[in-house]
XYZ file of C-alpha atoms in Angstrom:
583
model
C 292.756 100.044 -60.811
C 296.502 100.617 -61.013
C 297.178 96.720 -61.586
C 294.665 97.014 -64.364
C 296.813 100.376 -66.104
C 299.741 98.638 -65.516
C 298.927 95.818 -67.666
C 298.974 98.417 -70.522
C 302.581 99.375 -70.091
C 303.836 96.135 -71.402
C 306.648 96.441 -73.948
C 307.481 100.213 -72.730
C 307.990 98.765 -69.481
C 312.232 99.283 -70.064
C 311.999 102.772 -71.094
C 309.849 103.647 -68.538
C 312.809 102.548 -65.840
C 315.202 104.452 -67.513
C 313.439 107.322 -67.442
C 313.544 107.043 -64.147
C 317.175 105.931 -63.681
C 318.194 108.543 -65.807
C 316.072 111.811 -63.841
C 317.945 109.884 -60.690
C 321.363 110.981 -62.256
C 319.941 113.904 -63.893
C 319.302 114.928 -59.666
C 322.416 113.805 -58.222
C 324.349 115.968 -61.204
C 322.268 119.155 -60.261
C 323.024 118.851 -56.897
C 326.476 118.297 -56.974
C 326.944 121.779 -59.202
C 325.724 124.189 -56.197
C 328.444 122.074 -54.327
C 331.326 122.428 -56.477
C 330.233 126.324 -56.929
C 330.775 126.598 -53.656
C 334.149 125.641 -53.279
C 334.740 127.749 -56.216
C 333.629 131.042 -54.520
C 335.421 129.515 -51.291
C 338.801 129.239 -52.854
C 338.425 133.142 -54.792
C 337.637 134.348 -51.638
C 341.299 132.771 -49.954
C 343.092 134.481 -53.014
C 343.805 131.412 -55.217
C 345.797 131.057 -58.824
C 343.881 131.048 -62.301
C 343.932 127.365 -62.678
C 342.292 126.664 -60.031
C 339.415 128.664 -61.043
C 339.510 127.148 -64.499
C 339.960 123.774 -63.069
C 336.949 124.296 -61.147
C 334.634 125.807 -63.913
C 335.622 123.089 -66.240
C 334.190 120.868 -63.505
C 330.848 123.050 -63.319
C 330.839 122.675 -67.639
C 331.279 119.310 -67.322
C 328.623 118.520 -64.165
C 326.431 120.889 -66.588
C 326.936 118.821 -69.785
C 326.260 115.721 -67.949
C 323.311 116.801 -66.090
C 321.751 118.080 -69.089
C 322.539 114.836 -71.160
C 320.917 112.882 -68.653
C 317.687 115.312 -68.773
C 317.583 115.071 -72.855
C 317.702 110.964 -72.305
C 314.763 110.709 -69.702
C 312.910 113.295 -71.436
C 313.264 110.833 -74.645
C 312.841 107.832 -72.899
C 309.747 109.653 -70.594
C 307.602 110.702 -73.777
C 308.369 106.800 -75.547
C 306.982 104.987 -72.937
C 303.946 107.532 -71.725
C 303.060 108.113 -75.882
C 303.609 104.148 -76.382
C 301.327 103.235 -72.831
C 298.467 105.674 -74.232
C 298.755 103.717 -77.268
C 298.460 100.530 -75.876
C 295.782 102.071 -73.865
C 293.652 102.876 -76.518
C 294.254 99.981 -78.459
C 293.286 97.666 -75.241
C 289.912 100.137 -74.558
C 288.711 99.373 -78.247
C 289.097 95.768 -78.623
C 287.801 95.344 -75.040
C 284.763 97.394 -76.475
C 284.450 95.206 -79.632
C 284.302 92.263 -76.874
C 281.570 93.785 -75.370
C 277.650 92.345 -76.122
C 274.930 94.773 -76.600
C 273.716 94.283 -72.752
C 277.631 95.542 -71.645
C 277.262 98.732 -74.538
C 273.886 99.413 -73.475
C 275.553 99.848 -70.245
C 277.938 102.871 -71.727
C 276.866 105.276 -73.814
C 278.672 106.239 -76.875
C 279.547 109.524 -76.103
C 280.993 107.928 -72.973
C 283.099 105.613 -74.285
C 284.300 108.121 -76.606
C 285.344 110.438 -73.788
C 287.133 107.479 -72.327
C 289.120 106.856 -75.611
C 290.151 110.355 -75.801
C 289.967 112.811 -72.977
C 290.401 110.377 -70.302
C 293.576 108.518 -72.073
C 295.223 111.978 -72.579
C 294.460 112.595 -69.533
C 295.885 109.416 -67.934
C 298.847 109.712 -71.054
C 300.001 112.888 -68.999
C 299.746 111.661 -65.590
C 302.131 108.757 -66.124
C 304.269 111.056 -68.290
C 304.919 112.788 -64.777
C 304.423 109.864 -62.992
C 308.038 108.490 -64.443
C 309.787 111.765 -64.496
C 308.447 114.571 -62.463
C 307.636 112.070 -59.469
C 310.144 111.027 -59.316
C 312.669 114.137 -59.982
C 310.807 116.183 -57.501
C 311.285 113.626 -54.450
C 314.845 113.257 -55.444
C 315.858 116.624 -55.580
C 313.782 117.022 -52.169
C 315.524 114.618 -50.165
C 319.528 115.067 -51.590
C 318.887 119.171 -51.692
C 317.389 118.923 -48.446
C 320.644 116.924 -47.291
C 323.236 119.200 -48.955
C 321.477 122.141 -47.782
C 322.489 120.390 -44.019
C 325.559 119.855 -45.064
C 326.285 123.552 -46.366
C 324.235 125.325 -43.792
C 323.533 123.406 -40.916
C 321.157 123.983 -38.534
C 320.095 127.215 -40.868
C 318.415 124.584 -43.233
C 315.694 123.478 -40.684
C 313.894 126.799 -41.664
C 313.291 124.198 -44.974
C 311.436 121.550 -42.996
C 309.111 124.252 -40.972
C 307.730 124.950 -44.616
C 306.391 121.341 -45.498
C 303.768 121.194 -43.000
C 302.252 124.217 -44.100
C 301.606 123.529 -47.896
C 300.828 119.815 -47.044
C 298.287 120.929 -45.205
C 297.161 123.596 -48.202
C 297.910 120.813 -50.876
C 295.378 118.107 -48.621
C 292.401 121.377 -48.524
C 293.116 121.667 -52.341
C 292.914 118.423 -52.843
C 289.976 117.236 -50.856
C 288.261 120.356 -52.638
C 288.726 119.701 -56.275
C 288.277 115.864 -56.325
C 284.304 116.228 -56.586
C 284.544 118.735 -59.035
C 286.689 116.792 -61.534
C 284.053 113.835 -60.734
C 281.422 115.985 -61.763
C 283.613 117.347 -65.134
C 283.815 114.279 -66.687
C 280.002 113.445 -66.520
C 279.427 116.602 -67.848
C 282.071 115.965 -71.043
C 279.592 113.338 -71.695
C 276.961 114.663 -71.711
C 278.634 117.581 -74.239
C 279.685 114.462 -76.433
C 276.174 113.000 -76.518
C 275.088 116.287 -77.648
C 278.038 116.571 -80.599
C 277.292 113.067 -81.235
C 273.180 113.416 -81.682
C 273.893 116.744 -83.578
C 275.891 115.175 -86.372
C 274.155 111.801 -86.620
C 270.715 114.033 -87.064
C 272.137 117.029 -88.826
C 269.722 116.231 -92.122
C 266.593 116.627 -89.175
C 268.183 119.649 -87.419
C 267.948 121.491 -90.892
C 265.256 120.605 -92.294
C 263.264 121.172 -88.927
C 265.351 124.438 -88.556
C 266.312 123.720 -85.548
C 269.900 124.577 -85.273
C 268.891 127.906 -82.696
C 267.754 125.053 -80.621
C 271.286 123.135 -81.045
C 272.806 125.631 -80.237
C 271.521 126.565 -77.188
C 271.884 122.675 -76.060
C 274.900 122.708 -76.992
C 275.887 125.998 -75.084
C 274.172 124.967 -71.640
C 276.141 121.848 -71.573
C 279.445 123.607 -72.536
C 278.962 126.393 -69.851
C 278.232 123.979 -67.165
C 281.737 122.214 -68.328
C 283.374 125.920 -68.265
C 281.894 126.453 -64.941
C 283.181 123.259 -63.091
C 286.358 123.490 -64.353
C 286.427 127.427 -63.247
C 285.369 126.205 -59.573
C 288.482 123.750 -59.739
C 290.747 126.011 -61.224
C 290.035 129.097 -58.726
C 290.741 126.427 -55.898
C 293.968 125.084 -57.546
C 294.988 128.999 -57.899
C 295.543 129.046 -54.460
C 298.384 126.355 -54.650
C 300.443 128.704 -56.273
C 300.397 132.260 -54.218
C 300.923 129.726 -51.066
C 304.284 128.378 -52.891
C 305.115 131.770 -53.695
C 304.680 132.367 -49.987
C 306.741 129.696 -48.148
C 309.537 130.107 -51.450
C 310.524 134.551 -50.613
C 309.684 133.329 -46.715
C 312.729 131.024 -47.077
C 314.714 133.488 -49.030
C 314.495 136.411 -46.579
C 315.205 134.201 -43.740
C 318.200 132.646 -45.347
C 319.730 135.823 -46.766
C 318.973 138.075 -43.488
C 320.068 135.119 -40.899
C 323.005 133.731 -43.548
C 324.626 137.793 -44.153
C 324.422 137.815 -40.550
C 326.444 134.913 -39.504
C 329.059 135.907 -42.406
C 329.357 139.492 -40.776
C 328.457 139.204 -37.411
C 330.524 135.114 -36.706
C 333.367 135.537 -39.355
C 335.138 132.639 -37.560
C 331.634 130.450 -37.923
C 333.168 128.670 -40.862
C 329.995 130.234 -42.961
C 331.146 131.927 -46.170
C 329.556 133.540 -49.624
C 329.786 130.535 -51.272
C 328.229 128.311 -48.459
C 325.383 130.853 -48.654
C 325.016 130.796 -52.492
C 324.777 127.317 -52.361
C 322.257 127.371 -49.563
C 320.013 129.605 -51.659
C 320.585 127.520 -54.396
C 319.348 124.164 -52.719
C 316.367 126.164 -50.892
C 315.569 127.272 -53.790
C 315.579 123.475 -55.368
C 313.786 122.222 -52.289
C 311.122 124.836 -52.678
C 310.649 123.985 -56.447
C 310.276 120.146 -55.527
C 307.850 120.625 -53.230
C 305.698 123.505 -55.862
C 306.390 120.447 -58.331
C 305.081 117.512 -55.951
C 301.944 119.817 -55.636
C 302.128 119.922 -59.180
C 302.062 116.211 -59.352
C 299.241 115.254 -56.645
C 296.751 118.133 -59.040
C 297.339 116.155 -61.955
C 296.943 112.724 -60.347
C 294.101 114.052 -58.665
C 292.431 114.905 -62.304
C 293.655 111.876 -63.926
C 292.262 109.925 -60.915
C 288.735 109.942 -61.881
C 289.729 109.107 -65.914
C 291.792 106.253 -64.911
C 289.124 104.865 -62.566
C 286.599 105.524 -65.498
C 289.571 103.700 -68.216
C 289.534 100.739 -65.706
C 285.968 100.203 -65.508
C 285.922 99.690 -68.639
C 288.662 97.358 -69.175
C 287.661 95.306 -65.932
C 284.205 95.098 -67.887
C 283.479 91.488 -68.381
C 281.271 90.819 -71.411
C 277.927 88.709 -70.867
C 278.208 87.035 -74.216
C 281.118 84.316 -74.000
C 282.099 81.269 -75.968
C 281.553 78.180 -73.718
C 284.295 75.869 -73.465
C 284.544 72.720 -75.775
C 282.300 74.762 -77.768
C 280.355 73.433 -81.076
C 282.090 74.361 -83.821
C 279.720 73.588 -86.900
C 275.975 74.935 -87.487
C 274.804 72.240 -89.303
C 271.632 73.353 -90.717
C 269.246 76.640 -90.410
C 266.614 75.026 -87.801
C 265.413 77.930 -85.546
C 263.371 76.881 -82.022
C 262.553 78.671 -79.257
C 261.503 77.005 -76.239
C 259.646 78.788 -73.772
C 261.636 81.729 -74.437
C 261.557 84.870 -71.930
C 263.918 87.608 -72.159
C 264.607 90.816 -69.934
C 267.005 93.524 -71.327
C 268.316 93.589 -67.547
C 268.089 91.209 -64.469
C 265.972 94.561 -62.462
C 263.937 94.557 -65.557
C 260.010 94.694 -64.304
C 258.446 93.689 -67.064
C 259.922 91.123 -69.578
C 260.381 92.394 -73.372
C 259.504 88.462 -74.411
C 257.498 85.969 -72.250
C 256.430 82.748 -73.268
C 257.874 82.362 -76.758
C 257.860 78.857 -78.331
C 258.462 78.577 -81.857
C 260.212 76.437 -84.782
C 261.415 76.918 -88.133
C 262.556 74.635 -90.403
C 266.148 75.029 -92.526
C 265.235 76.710 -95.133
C 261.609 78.384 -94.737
C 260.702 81.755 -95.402
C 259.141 82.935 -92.140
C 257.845 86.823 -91.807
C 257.188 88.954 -88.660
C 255.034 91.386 -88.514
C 254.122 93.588 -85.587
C 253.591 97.059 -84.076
C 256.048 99.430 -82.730
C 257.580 97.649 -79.456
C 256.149 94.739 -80.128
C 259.858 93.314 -79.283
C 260.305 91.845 -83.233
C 264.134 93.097 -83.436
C 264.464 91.769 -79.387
C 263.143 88.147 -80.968
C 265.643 87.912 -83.811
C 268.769 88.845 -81.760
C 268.400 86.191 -79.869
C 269.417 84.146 -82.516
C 273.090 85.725 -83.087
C 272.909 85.985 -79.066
C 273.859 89.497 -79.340
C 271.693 89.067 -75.964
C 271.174 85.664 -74.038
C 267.895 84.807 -72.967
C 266.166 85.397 -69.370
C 264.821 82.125 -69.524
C 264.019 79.081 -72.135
C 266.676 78.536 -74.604
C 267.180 79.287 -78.436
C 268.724 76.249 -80.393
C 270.314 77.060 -84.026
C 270.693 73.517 -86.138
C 269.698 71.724 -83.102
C 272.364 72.865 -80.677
C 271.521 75.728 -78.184
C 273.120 78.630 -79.349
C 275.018 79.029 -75.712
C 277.299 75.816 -76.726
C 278.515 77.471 -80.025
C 281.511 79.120 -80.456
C 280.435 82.994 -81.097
C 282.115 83.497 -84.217
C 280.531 80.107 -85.572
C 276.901 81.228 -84.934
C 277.417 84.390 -86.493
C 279.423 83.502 -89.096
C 275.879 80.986 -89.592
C 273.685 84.097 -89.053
C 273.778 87.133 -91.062
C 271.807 89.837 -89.849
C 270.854 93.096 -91.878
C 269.688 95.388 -88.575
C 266.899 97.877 -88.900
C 269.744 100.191 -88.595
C 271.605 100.044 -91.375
C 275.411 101.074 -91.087
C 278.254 101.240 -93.986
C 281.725 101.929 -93.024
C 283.972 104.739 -95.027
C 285.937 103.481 -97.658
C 284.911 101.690 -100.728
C 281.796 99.826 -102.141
C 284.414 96.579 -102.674
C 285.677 96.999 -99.216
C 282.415 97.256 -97.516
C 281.190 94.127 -99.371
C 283.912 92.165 -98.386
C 282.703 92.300 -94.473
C 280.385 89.416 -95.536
C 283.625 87.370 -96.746
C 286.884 88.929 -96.846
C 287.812 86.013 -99.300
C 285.066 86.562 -101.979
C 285.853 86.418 -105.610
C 284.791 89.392 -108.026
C 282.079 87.043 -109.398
C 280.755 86.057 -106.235
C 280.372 89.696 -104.987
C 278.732 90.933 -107.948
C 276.328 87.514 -107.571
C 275.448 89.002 -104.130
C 274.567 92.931 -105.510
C 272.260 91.027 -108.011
C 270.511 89.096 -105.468
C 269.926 92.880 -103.573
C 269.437 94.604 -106.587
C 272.211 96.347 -106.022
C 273.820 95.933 -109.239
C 272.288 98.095 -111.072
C 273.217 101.672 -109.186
C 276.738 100.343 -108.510
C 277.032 99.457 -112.061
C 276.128 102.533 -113.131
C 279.034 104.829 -110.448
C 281.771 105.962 -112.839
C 284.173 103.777 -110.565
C 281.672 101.033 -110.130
C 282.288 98.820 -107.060
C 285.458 101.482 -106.331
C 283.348 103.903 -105.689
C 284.447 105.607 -102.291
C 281.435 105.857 -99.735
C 281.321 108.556 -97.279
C 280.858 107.854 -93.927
C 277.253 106.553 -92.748
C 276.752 106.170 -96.470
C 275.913 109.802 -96.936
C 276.529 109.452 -100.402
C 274.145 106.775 -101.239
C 270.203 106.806 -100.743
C 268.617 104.894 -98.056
C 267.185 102.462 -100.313
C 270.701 101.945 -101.853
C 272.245 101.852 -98.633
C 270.067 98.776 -97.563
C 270.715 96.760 -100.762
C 274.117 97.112 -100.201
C 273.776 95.619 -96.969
C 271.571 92.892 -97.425
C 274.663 92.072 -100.311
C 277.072 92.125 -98.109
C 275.196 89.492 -95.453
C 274.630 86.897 -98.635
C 278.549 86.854 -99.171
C 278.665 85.483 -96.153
C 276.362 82.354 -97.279
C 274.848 81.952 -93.980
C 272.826 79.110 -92.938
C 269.708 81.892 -91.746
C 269.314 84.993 -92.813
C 267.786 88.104 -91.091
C 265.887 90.972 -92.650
C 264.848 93.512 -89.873
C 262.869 95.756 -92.112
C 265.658 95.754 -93.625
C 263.879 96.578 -97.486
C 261.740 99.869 -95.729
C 263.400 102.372 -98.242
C 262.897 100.250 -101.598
C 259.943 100.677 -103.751
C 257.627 97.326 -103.476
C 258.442 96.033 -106.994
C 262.649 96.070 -106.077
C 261.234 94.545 -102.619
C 259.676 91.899 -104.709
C 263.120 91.039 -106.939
C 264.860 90.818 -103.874
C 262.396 88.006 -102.630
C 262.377 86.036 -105.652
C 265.997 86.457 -105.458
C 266.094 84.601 -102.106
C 264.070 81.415 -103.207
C 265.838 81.235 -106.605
C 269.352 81.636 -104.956
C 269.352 80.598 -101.386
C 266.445 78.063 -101.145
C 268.370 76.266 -98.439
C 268.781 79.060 -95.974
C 266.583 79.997 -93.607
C 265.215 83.121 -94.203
C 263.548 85.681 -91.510
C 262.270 89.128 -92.668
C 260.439 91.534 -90.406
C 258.731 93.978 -92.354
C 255.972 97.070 -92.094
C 254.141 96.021 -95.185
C 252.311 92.851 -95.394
C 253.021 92.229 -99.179
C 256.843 91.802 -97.788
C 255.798 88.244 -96.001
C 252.357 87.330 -97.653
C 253.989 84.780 -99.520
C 256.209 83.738 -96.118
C 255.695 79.821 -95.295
C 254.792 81.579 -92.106
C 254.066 84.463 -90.717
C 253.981 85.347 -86.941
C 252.481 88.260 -85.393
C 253.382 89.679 -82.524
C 252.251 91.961 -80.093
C 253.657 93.035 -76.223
C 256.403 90.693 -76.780
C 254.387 87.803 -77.004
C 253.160 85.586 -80.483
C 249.925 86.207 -81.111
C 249.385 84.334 -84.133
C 251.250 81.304 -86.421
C 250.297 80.748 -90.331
C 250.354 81.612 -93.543
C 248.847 84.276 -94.870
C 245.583 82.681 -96.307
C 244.864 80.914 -93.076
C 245.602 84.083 -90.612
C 243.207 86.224 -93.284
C 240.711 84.168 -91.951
C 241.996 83.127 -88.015
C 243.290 86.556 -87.214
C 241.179 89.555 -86.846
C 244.321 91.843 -86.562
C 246.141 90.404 -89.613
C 243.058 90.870 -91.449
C 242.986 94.530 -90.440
C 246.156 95.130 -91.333
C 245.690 93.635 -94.638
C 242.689 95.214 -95.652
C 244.139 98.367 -94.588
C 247.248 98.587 -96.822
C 245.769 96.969 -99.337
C 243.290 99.596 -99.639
C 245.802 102.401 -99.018
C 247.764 101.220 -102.054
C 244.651 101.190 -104.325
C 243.797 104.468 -103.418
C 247.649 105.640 -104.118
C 247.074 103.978 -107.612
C 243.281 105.653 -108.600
C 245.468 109.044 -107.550
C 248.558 108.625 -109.513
């Protein structure tokens, strides 16, 4: 796990050292003022001249100055490199993400990952922020006070070391104690996300069910069960504090009672005022390290169960890969499947395809009708292998779609999803997803093919106009158009519809069609619709049902083969007479 952070440091790799070198110097300068102080209160106490008091504070001024130049450095240095690894961190979390096929998302949630890119890198951003400063000040100053308070005080300063025992042992109970809670916490914050997340994506269906109460209350139980973890973990890490508080005025009155003592009662002891003051002074450093270390091992223990949730994600190794030597040219817009069988996961009882053989030829219209998890959307992502297959094979212009290079095949394939998704930011911008290099003329070609010209045309700033994000601005119906534009930029060699043309009124379905044979005869094109007057005139239509292929033909010969297809003919044909007598 901490090989796989480390890779993120990269380029902030040198300020992170001198952070450290610098906190190193920043230690040595502190200590070395309690030192000098001492000789300072040493010499007043003998009776010596004015200069050699103001020889000695200029010393302190300058140890001061020093120290605290030092400090401003790492502090600089410290928040480059742990702002600039969080960065990186981020940046390497996304594009691993937009690496990852739909089996390896499937696998994380959204509101998961999203926790990961925010809570869990600020929480990681803050560890190594103390990881390269407070980790290593606190040891420092540990080990050089704890030798300078030997040096002052002698054998006084082994009341220091009878301390550590005691809160590593309270540090350890704290420790082992709020690890499964902070395990727990971060489940839970994804949960709350997944809850945000639903709320917003569905706010039009909380209102106009009136169901916000209900939100709410959702919304509450999963925030109080976050509140209440964290209030376990934080009344256990309350008790680090009081115990420091403890061992720090124990140390204190021990040095002060046994140091006044030796100064009254063994004046010839060599032990002075100043040796005292300075012995406070590093006791009083010493005890701060060590409430600072505890500091540090809290925060690594919370950060412990982000970074272990960052690195499973970056360790995440996406199914989906381009082969080596890969094909780098889809000739044509041949489909086949050969004895196809897919599972969404290898524990998968039941397969959501078995047994699917098929072929299309380049440039035939072929339309897929089915009920609800009949596995119609499963069948056609096959073809962009945004999954791989269980078993059989898929071949795209006679190569099996395994042997292409990724961004070949989908370049070939465009694919308008049943959801349908536009980014923020303009109409122009969106379109130019299909082909970042299409002309005006061309992109305005591709709105006429969807029908999309004629709303876009008629925005005050036309193909400027800004769209919201999700397309809230735009209808459904307008919102697929748009997208089924933005896959013919691309000029693939097959073209996927899934029920993609749901929201448009059957005679702008209809346009759209034509649009395809007059336009694109060459490319293959796939549409799975609800409505059989989508695909009647389809070269062929397949129905499906369970996962499996049911029937194969046109529409004339499955009105007489195919009881089912007949149904569901008869059905919405009569359903749109009767919508006509009433209207």
């Amino acid at each position: 796990m901490l090989k796989t952070l480390a890779a993120c440091v990269r380029e902030y790799k040198g300020k992170s050292i001198a952070s450290a070198v610098l906190v190193a110097l920043e230690v040595v300068m502190e200590c070395l003022i309690p030192f000098v102080a001492a000789l300072l209160i040493k010499n007043i106490g003998e009776g010596c001249e004015l200069s050699v008091v103001i020889r000695y504070g200029l010393l302190l001024i300058l140890l001061a100055i020093i120290s605290l130049s030092f400090g401003a450095l790492a502090g600089s240095a410290c928040a480059t490199a742990a702002c600039g690894f969080a960065k990186n961190l981020r940046h390497d979390l996304f594009a691993r993400v937009q690496e990852f096929s739909f089996e390896n998302i499937d696998k994380f949630s959204s509101a998961s990952l999203v926790t990961r890119l925010t809570t869990d890198v600020a929480n990681v951003q803050m560890a190594y922020m103390m990881l390269i400063r407070v980790a290593i000040r606190s040891p420092l100053m540990l080990v050089f006070a704890l030798v300078m308070a030997f040096v002052m005080g002698g054998t006084m300063a082994v009341i220091f070391l009878a301390v550590v025992p005691v809160l590593a042992v309270g540090l350890i109970l704290v420790i082992r104690k709020t690890m499964p809670l902070f395990r727990c916490v971060f489940r839970r914050y994804d949960k709350l996300n997944e809850s945000i997340e639903e709320n917003i994506i569905g706010a039009r269906v909380v209102k106009s069910f009136v169901r916000e109460d209900y939100e709410n209350a959702k919304f509450d139980r999963e925030a109080k069960s976050v509140c209440a973890d964290f209030t376990r973990a934080e009344k256990i890490l309350a008790f680090n504090g009081p115990l420091m508080q403890m061992c720090l005025y124990a140390v204190m009155v021990f040095t002060l009672y046994f140091g006044a003592r030796a100064i009254i009662a063994e004046p010839m002891s060599g032990f002075d005022v100043g040796k005292l003051s300075a012995l406070l002074t590093y006791g009083f450093q010493i005890l701060m390290s060590l409430m600072m270390v505890s500091m540090i091992f809290v925060m690594m223990t919370l950060s412990a169960e982000s970074a272990s949730r960052i690195a499973e994600v970056l360790r995440e190794e996406t199914t989906v890969l381009s082969p080596e030597n890969a094909v780098m040219r889809v000739e044509n817009g041949d489909v086949v499947f050969e004895n196809v069988t897919f599972r969404y996961s290898k524990t998968a009882e039941r397969a959501a395809l078995s047994e699917i053989n098929l072929s299309i030829r380049s440039g035939e219209t072929v339309g897929i009708l089915g009920g609800t998890g009949s596995s119609k959307s499963t069948l056609i992502q096959l073809i962009s292998r945004l999954y791989d297959v269980s078993e059989g094979r898929v071949l795209v212009g006679g190569v099996d779609v395994r042997d292409y290079d990724l961004t070949v095949l989908r370049d070939s394939v465009a694919v308008v999803l049943q959801k349908n998704v536009l980014f923020s930011g303009t109409i122009r911008e969106n379109l130019l997803w299909g082909d970042p290099n299409a002309s005006e003329e061309e992109m305005k070609e591709a709105c006429r093919m969807a029908c999309a010209d004629e709303f876009v045309e008629a925005f005050p700033e036309k193909y400027d106009t800004y769209i919201e994000q999700g397309g809230a601005n735009v209808s459904g119906g307008q919102k697929q158009r748009l997208c089924i534009a933005r896959a013919l930029l691309k000029k693939p060699k097959v073209l996927i519809l899934d029920d993609s043309t749901s929201a448009v009124d059957t005679k702008t379905d209809a346009h759209i069609r034509a649009a395809f044979q007059s336009f694109i005869p060459e490319t293959t094109k796939i549409i799975i619709a609800q409505r059989v007057a989508s695909v009647m005139e389809a070269d062929k239509i397949i129905l499906m049902d369970g996962g499996r292929i049911t029937a194969i033909g046109d529409h004339a010969s499955l009105l007489r083969e195919s009881d089912v297809y007949r149904e569901i003919y008869e059905s919405q044909c009569r359903t749109g007479e009767e919508e006509e007598v009433d209207a």
